[in-house]
Tab-separated table of C-alpha atoms in Angstrom:
chain	number	residue	atom	x	y	z
A	20	MET	CA	28.970	25.035	-37.630
A	21	SER	CA	30.771	28.085	-36.215
A	22	GLY	CA	28.411	30.460	-38.011
A	23	LEU	CA	25.431	28.530	-36.726
A	24	ARG	CA	26.706	29.008	-33.173
A	25	PHE	CA	26.587	32.773	-33.541
A	26	LEU	CA	23.084	32.692	-35.036
A	27	ALA	CA	21.942	30.767	-31.965
A	28	ALA	CA	23.618	33.335	-29.707
A	29	ALA	CA	21.895	36.071	-31.718
A	30	LEU	CA	18.544	34.420	-30.956
A	31	VAL	CA	19.272	34.829	-27.256
A	32	PHE	CA	20.136	38.487	-27.929
A	33	LEU	CA	16.801	38.897	-29.757
A	34	PHE	CA	14.960	37.419	-26.791
A	35	HIS	CA	16.582	39.804	-24.314
A	36	ALA	CA	16.079	42.728	-26.705
A	37	GLY	CA	12.348	41.998	-26.624
A	38	ILE	CA	12.319	41.838	-22.844
A	39	ALA	CA	14.027	45.248	-22.650
A	40	GLN	CA	10.918	46.810	-24.305
A	41	VAL	CA	12.666	49.734	-25.995
A	42	PHE	CA	9.753	50.639	-28.316
A	43	SER	CA	6.978	53.017	-27.254
A	44	ALA	CA	4.455	52.055	-29.961
A	45	PRO	CA	2.368	49.205	-28.472
A	46	PRO	CA	2.074	47.141	-31.707
A	47	LEU	CA	5.854	47.011	-32.126
A	48	ARG	CA	6.576	46.848	-28.401
A	49	TYR	CA	4.445	43.770	-27.806
A	50	GLY	CA	4.741	42.334	-31.306
A	51	PHE	CA	8.535	42.267	-30.993
A	52	LEU	CA	8.218	40.651	-27.588
A	53	PHE	CA	5.841	38.007	-28.995
A	54	VAL	CA	7.898	37.142	-32.093
A	55	GLY	CA	11.114	36.922	-30.088
A	56	GLY	CA	9.405	35.211	-27.183
A	57	SER	CA	10.843	31.775	-27.951
A	58	ALA	CA	14.150	32.925	-29.460
A	59	GLY	CA	16.175	32.576	-26.282
A	60	PHE	CA	14.670	29.175	-25.514
A	61	VAL	CA	15.635	27.878	-28.963
A	62	GLY	CA	19.139	29.318	-28.732
A	63	VAL	CA	19.815	27.739	-25.342
A	64	SER	CA	18.390	24.365	-26.377
A	65	PHE	CA	20.575	24.453	-29.491
A	66	PHE	CA	23.705	24.899	-27.392
A	67	PHE	CA	22.761	22.139	-24.992
A	68	VAL	CA	22.359	19.658	-27.859
A	69	LEU	CA	25.470	21.050	-29.568
A	70	SER	CA	27.553	20.544	-26.417
A	71	GLY	CA	26.896	16.826	-26.399
A	72	PHE	CA	27.474	16.553	-30.140
A	73	VAL	CA	30.764	18.451	-30.279
A	74	LEU	CA	32.294	16.922	-27.162
A	75	THR	CA	31.550	13.406	-28.431
A	76	TRP	CA	32.798	14.244	-31.919
A	77	SER	CA	36.078	15.687	-30.668
A	78	ALA	CA	36.821	13.264	-27.819
A	79	ARG	CA	40.556	12.634	-27.580
A	80	PRO	CA	42.315	9.257	-27.416
A	81	GLY	CA	43.925	8.443	-24.104
A	82	ASP	CA	42.683	11.643	-22.499
A	83	GLY	CA	41.695	11.008	-18.912
A	84	THR	CA	38.812	12.483	-17.034
A	85	ALA	CA	41.037	15.020	-15.286
A	86	GLY	CA	42.360	16.339	-18.606
A	87	PHE	CA	38.871	16.729	-20.009
A	88	TRP	CA	37.609	18.515	-16.914
A	89	ARG	CA	40.649	20.831	-16.940
A	90	ARG	CA	39.989	21.926	-20.525
A	91	ARG	CA	36.308	22.520	-19.810
A	92	PHE	CA	37.107	24.527	-16.681
A	93	VAL	CA	39.659	26.666	-18.524
A	94	LYS	CA	37.233	27.208	-21.399
A	95	ILE	CA	34.313	28.301	-19.223
A	96	PHE	CA	35.512	29.784	-15.975
A	97	PRO	CA	37.862	32.691	-16.859
A	98	ASN	CA	35.224	34.439	-19.005
A	99	HIS	CA	32.627	33.762	-16.327
A	100	VAL	CA	34.772	35.315	-13.581
A	101	VAL	CA	35.496	38.439	-15.642
A	102	THR	CA	31.853	39.042	-16.564
A	103	PHE	CA	30.809	38.224	-12.983
A	104	ALA	CA	33.102	40.993	-11.712
A	105	VAL	CA	31.862	43.453	-14.343
A	106	ALA	CA	28.264	42.628	-13.466
A	107	LEU	CA	28.914	43.327	-9.775
A	108	VAL	CA	30.267	46.764	-10.682
A	109	LEU	CA	27.207	47.480	-12.834
A	110	ILE	CA	24.859	46.280	-10.101
A	111	GLY	CA	26.506	48.682	-7.672
A	112	TRP	CA	26.328	51.524	-10.210
A	113	ALA	CA	22.604	50.920	-10.715
A	114	GLY	CA	21.968	50.846	-6.965
A	115	GLN	CA	20.680	47.292	-7.048
A	116	SER	CA	21.073	44.606	-4.415
A	117	GLY	CA	22.126	41.133	-5.478
A	118	GLY	CA	22.395	39.158	-2.228
A	119	LEU	CA	25.467	37.443	-0.793
A	120	TRP	CA	24.392	33.816	-1.276
A	121	GLN	CA	23.034	34.541	-4.740
A	122	GLY	CA	26.462	35.901	-5.682
A	123	VAL	CA	28.367	32.996	-4.118
A	124	THR	CA	26.295	30.319	-5.830
A	125	ASN	CA	26.515	32.222	-9.134
A	126	LEU	CA	30.305	32.459	-8.952
A	127	LEU	CA	30.549	28.729	-8.201
A	128	LEU	CA	28.035	27.894	-10.956
A	129	LEU	CA	25.592	26.256	-8.570
A	130	HIS	CA	22.691	28.665	-8.983
A	131	ALA	CA	20.667	26.697	-11.557
A	132	TRP	CA	20.136	24.023	-8.904
A	133	ILE	CA	18.258	26.391	-6.596
A	134	PRO	CA	14.525	26.780	-7.425
A	135	GLN	CA	14.363	30.482	-6.657
A	136	TYR	CA	14.252	33.231	-9.272
A	137	SER	CA	16.653	35.489	-7.366
A	138	PHE	CA	19.308	32.765	-7.542
A	139	MET	CA	18.697	31.673	-11.133
A	140	VAL	CA	19.116	35.182	-12.612
A	141	SER	CA	21.624	36.522	-10.083
A	142	VAL	CA	24.593	38.751	-11.057
A	143	ASN	CA	25.051	37.991	-14.797
A	144	ALA	CA	21.662	36.395	-15.463
A	145	VAL	CA	22.673	34.360	-18.539
A	146	SER	CA	25.228	32.386	-16.521
A	147	TRP	CA	22.496	30.030	-15.284
A	148	SER	CA	23.116	27.998	-18.443
A	149	LEU	CA	26.781	27.602	-17.475
A	150	SER	CA	25.586	26.087	-14.207
A	151	VAL	CA	23.625	23.568	-16.279
A	152	GLU	CA	26.612	22.925	-18.558
A	153	ALA	CA	28.758	22.192	-15.496
A	154	LEU	CA	26.640	19.083	-14.880
A	155	PHE	CA	27.096	18.094	-18.523
A	156	TYR	CA	30.869	18.262	-18.186
A	157	LEU	CA	30.913	16.343	-14.917
A	158	ALA	CA	28.725	13.608	-16.407
A	159	PHE	CA	30.360	13.433	-19.853
A	160	PRO	CA	33.144	10.889	-19.117
A	161	LEU	CA	30.608	8.386	-17.765
A	162	LEU	CA	28.002	9.133	-20.441
A	163	PHE	CA	30.651	8.749	-23.144
A	164	LEU	CA	31.363	5.208	-21.960
A	165	VAL	CA	27.654	4.368	-21.877
A	166	VAL	CA	26.864	5.884	-25.277
A	167	GLY	CA	29.958	4.242	-26.755
A	168	ARG	CA	28.626	0.801	-25.857
A	169	ILE	CA	25.350	1.231	-27.735
A	170	ARG	CA	25.208	-0.802	-30.934
A	171	PRO	CA	25.118	1.424	-34.024
A	172	SER	CA	21.891	-0.225	-35.169
A	173	ARG	CA	20.185	0.920	-31.958
A	174	LEU	CA	21.415	4.509	-31.837
A	175	TRP	CA	18.314	5.978	-33.503
A	176	TRP	CA	16.108	4.121	-31.026
A	177	TRP	CA	18.044	5.593	-28.119
A	178	ALA	CA	17.878	9.062	-29.680
A	179	GLY	CA	14.129	8.655	-30.083
A	180	ALA	CA	13.747	7.595	-26.452
A	181	THR	CA	15.717	10.666	-25.348
A	182	VAL	CA	13.454	12.923	-27.412
A	183	VAL	CA	10.438	11.298	-25.751
A	184	GLY	CA	11.975	12.186	-22.396
A	185	VAL	CA	12.223	15.840	-23.436
A	186	LEU	CA	8.621	15.796	-24.676
A	187	LEU	CA	7.331	14.215	-21.468
A	188	ALA	CA	9.048	16.695	-19.138
A	189	PRO	CA	6.336	19.423	-19.391
A	190	PRO	CA	3.311	17.164	-18.737
A	191	ALA	CA	5.193	15.365	-15.952
A	192	VAL	CA	5.984	18.670	-14.255
A	193	GLN	CA	2.382	19.825	-14.659
A	194	ALA	CA	1.143	16.630	-13.039
A	195	LEU	CA	3.612	16.641	-10.148
A	196	LEU	CA	3.948	20.326	-9.221
A	197	PRO	CA	1.293	22.933	-8.392
A	198	ASP	CA	0.602	25.625	-10.975
A	199	GLN	CA	0.025	28.282	-8.310
A	200	PRO	CA	1.056	30.959	-7.686
A	201	GLN	CA	1.200	31.918	-11.356
A	202	TRP	CA	4.540	33.376	-12.434
A	203	SER	CA	4.870	36.519	-14.552
A	204	TRP	CA	6.582	34.617	-17.385
A	205	GLY	CA	3.476	32.666	-18.326
A	206	PRO	CA	0.569	30.512	-17.133
A	207	ALA	CA	2.644	28.322	-14.818
A	208	SER	CA	4.232	28.488	-11.395
A	209	PHE	CA	7.925	29.290	-11.043
A	210	ALA	CA	8.518	25.786	-9.674
A	211	GLN	CA	7.131	24.345	-12.915
A	212	ILE	CA	9.110	26.762	-15.084
A	213	TRP	CA	12.349	26.108	-13.222
A	214	SER	CA	11.886	22.331	-13.379
A	215	VAL	CA	11.557	22.319	-17.185
A	216	TYR	CA	13.778	25.267	-18.066
A	217	ALA	CA	16.698	25.369	-15.627
A	218	PHE	CA	16.862	22.146	-13.578
A	219	PRO	CA	20.151	20.622	-14.803
A	220	PRO	CA	19.127	16.902	-14.830
A	221	VAL	CA	16.147	17.693	-17.082
A	222	ARG	CA	18.326	19.619	-19.559
A	223	LEU	CA	20.839	16.751	-19.460
A	224	LEU	CA	18.486	14.913	-21.833
A	225	GLU	CA	19.300	17.413	-24.605
A	226	PHE	CA	23.031	17.001	-23.983
A	227	ALA	CA	22.710	13.204	-24.147
A	228	LEU	CA	20.744	13.562	-27.388
A	229	GLY	CA	23.627	15.518	-28.891
A	230	MET	CA	26.029	12.743	-27.905
A	231	LEU	CA	23.838	10.114	-29.556
A	232	LEU	CA	23.584	12.182	-32.731
A	233	ALA	CA	27.360	12.478	-32.934
A	234	ARG	CA	27.669	8.709	-32.785
A	235	ILE	CA	24.944	8.375	-35.411
A	236	VAL	CA	26.990	10.499	-37.810
A	237	LEU	CA	30.304	8.869	-36.906
A	238	THR	CA	28.973	5.356	-37.453
A	239	GLY	CA	27.443	6.176	-40.823
A	240	ARG	CA	23.822	6.088	-39.686
A	241	TRP	CA	22.992	9.679	-40.614
A	242	ILE	CA	20.015	10.093	-42.942
A	243	ARG	CA	21.667	12.755	-45.151
A	244	LEU	CA	19.041	15.399	-44.481
A	245	PRO	CA	20.018	18.508	-46.502
A	246	LEU	CA	20.952	21.518	-44.400
A	247	PRO	CA	18.293	23.813	-45.994
A	248	ALA	CA	15.584	21.275	-45.148
A	249	ALA	CA	16.811	21.101	-41.553
A	250	VAL	CA	16.706	24.901	-41.308
A	251	LEU	CA	13.105	24.929	-42.568
A	252	LEU	CA	12.159	22.368	-39.927
A	253	VAL	CA	13.669	24.573	-37.212
A	254	LEU	CA	11.702	27.573	-38.494
A	255	ALA	CA	8.509	25.510	-38.437
A	256	GLY	CA	9.236	24.336	-34.896
A	257	TYR	CA	9.917	27.903	-33.815
A	258	ALA	CA	6.637	29.112	-35.298
A	259	ALA	CA	4.794	26.323	-33.494
A	260	SER	CA	6.481	27.234	-30.207
A	261	LEU	CA	4.983	30.748	-30.321
A	262	PHE	CA	1.504	29.258	-29.944
A	263	ALA	CA	2.294	26.166	-27.860
A	264	PRO	CA	1.475	25.793	-24.146
A	265	PHE	CA	4.106	27.713	-22.227
A	266	LEU	CA	6.141	24.878	-20.721
A	267	TYR	CA	6.497	23.252	-24.151
A	268	ARG	CA	8.260	26.315	-25.594
A	269	PHE	CA	11.527	25.768	-23.750
A	270	ALA	CA	12.598	22.629	-25.623
A	271	ALA	CA	9.735	20.301	-26.565
A	272	CYS	CA	8.607	22.177	-29.693
A	273	THR	CA	12.054	22.457	-31.254
A	274	VAL	CA	14.124	19.566	-29.911
A	275	ILE	CA	13.499	17.353	-32.964
A	276	PRO	CA	14.294	20.063	-35.565
A	277	LEU	CA	17.422	21.091	-33.643
A	278	ALA	CA	18.458	17.454	-33.322
A	279	LEU	CA	18.322	17.206	-37.116
A	280	LEU	CA	19.924	20.595	-37.790
A	281	ILE	CA	23.184	19.966	-35.931
A	282	PRO	CA	24.167	16.713	-37.735
A	283	ALA	CA	23.100	18.264	-41.056
A	284	ALA	CA	25.384	21.246	-40.408
A	285	ALA	CA	28.211	18.946	-39.304
A	286	ALA	CA	27.836	16.830	-42.441
A	287	ALA	CA	27.979	19.963	-44.602
A	288	ASP	CA	31.139	21.072	-42.778
A	289	VAL	CA	33.037	17.814	-43.126
A	290	GLN	CA	32.077	17.512	-46.787
A	291	GLY	CA	33.559	20.955	-47.375
A	292	ARG	CA	30.344	22.432	-48.753
A	293	ARG	CA	30.479	26.228	-48.804
A	294	THR	CA	27.526	28.014	-47.255
A	295	VAL	CA	26.955	31.497	-45.907
A	296	LEU	CA	27.573	30.020	-42.454
A	297	SER	CA	31.117	29.002	-43.424
A	298	THR	CA	32.268	32.451	-44.559
A	299	ARG	CA	35.187	34.031	-42.733
A	300	VAL	CA	33.000	36.576	-40.950
A	301	MET	CA	30.525	33.974	-39.708
A	302	VAL	CA	33.315	31.670	-38.549
A	303	TRP	CA	34.858	34.565	-36.605
A	304	LEU	CA	31.510	35.426	-35.048
A	305	GLY	CA	31.123	31.785	-34.064
A	306	GLU	CA	34.514	31.854	-32.354
A	307	ILE	CA	33.495	34.774	-30.152
A	308	SER	CA	29.946	33.494	-29.568
A	309	TYR	CA	30.599	32.267	-26.016
A	310	ALA	CA	31.997	35.658	-25.013
A	311	PHE	CA	29.119	37.361	-26.849
A	312	TYR	CA	26.628	35.267	-24.918
A	313	LEU	CA	28.134	36.360	-21.601
A	314	VAL	CA	28.328	40.108	-22.340
A	315	HIS	CA	25.211	40.854	-24.379
A	316	GLY	CA	22.726	40.795	-21.501
A	317	LEU	CA	24.816	43.247	-19.487
A	318	VAL	CA	25.106	45.581	-22.475
A	319	LEU	CA	21.360	45.509	-23.133
A	320	ALA	CA	20.162	45.836	-19.550
A	321	TYR	CA	22.605	48.404	-18.202
A	322	GLY	CA	23.000	50.259	-21.478
A	323	HIS	CA	19.241	50.723	-21.472
A	324	ARG	CA	19.164	51.781	-17.832
A	325	ALA	CA	21.841	54.423	-18.515
A	326	PHE	CA	19.282	56.409	-20.535
A	327	GLY	CA	16.660	56.610	-17.812
A	328	PRO	CA	14.388	54.678	-15.447
A	329	PRO	CA	12.260	51.755	-16.669
A	330	THR	CA	8.789	52.503	-17.993
A	331	ASP	CA	7.274	49.596	-16.036
A	332	ALA	CA	8.231	46.651	-13.840
A	333	PHE	CA	9.208	44.469	-16.813
A	334	SER	CA	11.354	46.826	-18.912
A	335	SER	CA	14.973	47.769	-18.242
A	336	GLY	CA	14.813	51.430	-19.317
A	337	PRO	CA	12.858	54.060	-21.256
A	338	ALA	CA	10.789	53.469	-24.403
A	339	TRP	CA	11.494	55.321	-27.663
A	340	SER	CA	10.191	55.808	-31.169
A	341	THR	CA	10.822	53.030	-33.665
A	342	PRO	CA	13.951	54.567	-35.305
A	343	VAL	CA	15.531	55.391	-31.942
A	344	GLY	CA	14.702	51.965	-30.518
A	345	LEU	CA	16.152	50.178	-33.536
A	346	GLY	CA	19.250	52.350	-33.370
A	347	PHE	CA	19.725	51.500	-29.710
A	348	LEU	CA	19.423	47.750	-30.321
A	349	LEU	CA	21.843	47.851	-33.257
A	350	ALA	CA	24.293	49.826	-31.126
A	351	CYS	CA	23.961	47.229	-28.347
A	352	LEU	CA	24.608	44.460	-30.858
A	353	ALA	CA	27.735	46.209	-32.153
A	354	VAL	CA	29.042	46.953	-28.654
A	355	SER	CA	28.384	43.352	-27.591
A	356	VAL	CA	30.354	42.039	-30.560
A	357	LEU	CA	33.289	44.366	-29.822
A	358	LEU	CA	33.339	43.484	-26.123
A	359	ALA	CA	33.040	39.789	-26.962
A	360	TRP	CA	36.011	40.050	-29.309
A	361	ALA	CA	38.045	41.753	-26.579
A	362	LEU	CA	37.051	39.127	-23.995
A	363	HIS	CA	37.886	36.328	-26.421
A	364	VAL	CA	41.294	37.771	-27.327
A	365	LEU	CA	42.357	39.018	-23.900
A	366	VAL	CA	40.927	36.315	-21.625
A	367	GLU	CA	39.564	33.225	-23.355
A	368	ARG	CA	42.345	32.477	-25.845
A	369	PRO	CA	45.254	33.195	-23.459
A	370	ALA	CA	43.670	30.992	-20.788
A	371	MET	CA	43.221	28.140	-23.249
A	372	ARG	CA	46.811	28.456	-24.497
A	373	ARG	CA	48.199	28.604	-20.982
A	374	TRP	CA	46.252	25.922	-19.170
A	375	ALA	CA	44.246	23.750	-21.572
A	376	GLY	CA	47.169	21.545	-22.541
A	377	ARG	CA	48.334	20.354	-25.926
A	378	SER	CA	45.890	19.577	-28.696
A	379	ALA	CA	45.523	15.938	-29.488
A	380	ALA	CA	44.513	14.066	-32.606
A	381	PRO	CA	40.833	13.234	-33.032
A	382	ALA	CA	39.720	10.147	-31.171
A	383	PRO	CA	38.559	6.990	-32.909
A	384	ALA	CA	34.839	6.492	-33.137
A	385	PRO	CA	33.320	5.105	-29.955
A	386	ASP	CA	32.720	1.750	-31.640
A	387	GLY	CA	36.418	1.457	-32.525
A	388	GLY	CA	35.981	2.321	-36.200
A	389	SER	CA	37.241	5.206	-38.265
A	390	ARG	CA	36.307	8.777	-37.368
A	391	VAL	CA	35.585	9.419	-41.044
A	392	PRO	CA	31.915	8.496	-41.352
A	393	PRO	CA	30.838	6.505	-44.400
A	394	GLN	CA	27.787	7.197	-46.561
A	395	GLY	CA	29.177	10.372	-48.044
A	396	VAL	CA	30.273	12.201	-44.895
A	397	ALA	CA	33.932	12.238	-45.800
A	398	GLY	CA	36.861	14.598	-45.628
A	399	HIS	CA	36.746	15.032	-41.874
A	400	ARG	CA	39.461	17.256	-40.450
A	401	ALA	CA	40.040	17.887	-36.766
A	402	GLY	CA	39.609	21.618	-37.231
A	403	ASN	CA	36.108	21.404	-38.682
A	404	LEU	CA	34.335	20.893	-35.382
A	405	PRO	CA	36.555	22.332	-32.637
A	406	GLU	CA	35.944	21.296	-29.078
A	407	GLY	CA	35.206	24.784	-27.809
A	408	GLY	CA	33.362	27.883	-28.887
A	409	GLY	CA	29.638	27.559	-28.363
A	410	ALA	CA	27.656	30.234	-26.629
A	411	SER	CA	27.563	28.048	-23.581
A	412	GLY	CA	31.144	27.085	-24.033
A	413	ALA	CA	30.260	23.972	-26.016
């Protein structure tokens, strides 16, 4: 599972690398942008579903709401504050203007609630997803009680209804909101894009789906889908998203494959099956994935700008030949990994040790049964699916 977290974070990196437009040759410049056009959407959706899954899986017995909120705050906020401060310095260096209220709402993780582009991507642009996750964490104690009362025999029905909600969000937004003026991202207005992509209550459906899937596995209702088959389904969903109507690319095209991938990966972990995702390197990359998520956009955007002015209104810097462009992106990837490791070691881990409180044993299943799921998902250990570490802090 840890290795899968970093692959999802790498998808977000791929998306932002395409937006940077570092290649001068038009076929590669626009081909790279097209192929990676849904990568960030898939990566973010993965972490929203994963958040609900992991938090439900690792819920602690006797832990009150205040204790849960404290651990989530300590996990998310220190890294956010550090990268927020670094981003302000870089904004000043580049001669940009961020706006006072944009900065205040970003720091307080309220900016995803405001339907204006300048707020959503203010300061460190990727932090909008943390604003969404903040709602998840506030709602989790209540949702955990609700999900825990669902009969195991009805969990798949509830999961299916939640998926339907995700699928209905794009057509509902198209019916309720005007599609003019068209936004530069695609054939939709920004109000429509924001409502499907960033509005926290809409993305809460993916978080709730993750919670339901965790209970499905814990109560022995998982269908034993092999991990390779789940990966193929995600690839098929991703390919479909490249050609789907724009508003459906954010979550609708891939929510079902992702909903199957996460339990399949969890089942492989708790059964002790060795995969390339469970190697030491991939586990380490998964541990630093949240820090990587926060730093990579700054490295790409301002690293690119350091080499010269943008070639057009959509790029972040100059365009180069294919070898130079590839070299730049690989260098950005390496620098992002190194900075993420430093942020994880110097900020994230010390904050968790100092303020998160003692670790507790895994909680019983929400239905009062054993946390070791039947039907072959055995050998569960508390360390297999840690509570923290996703690219959105999941």
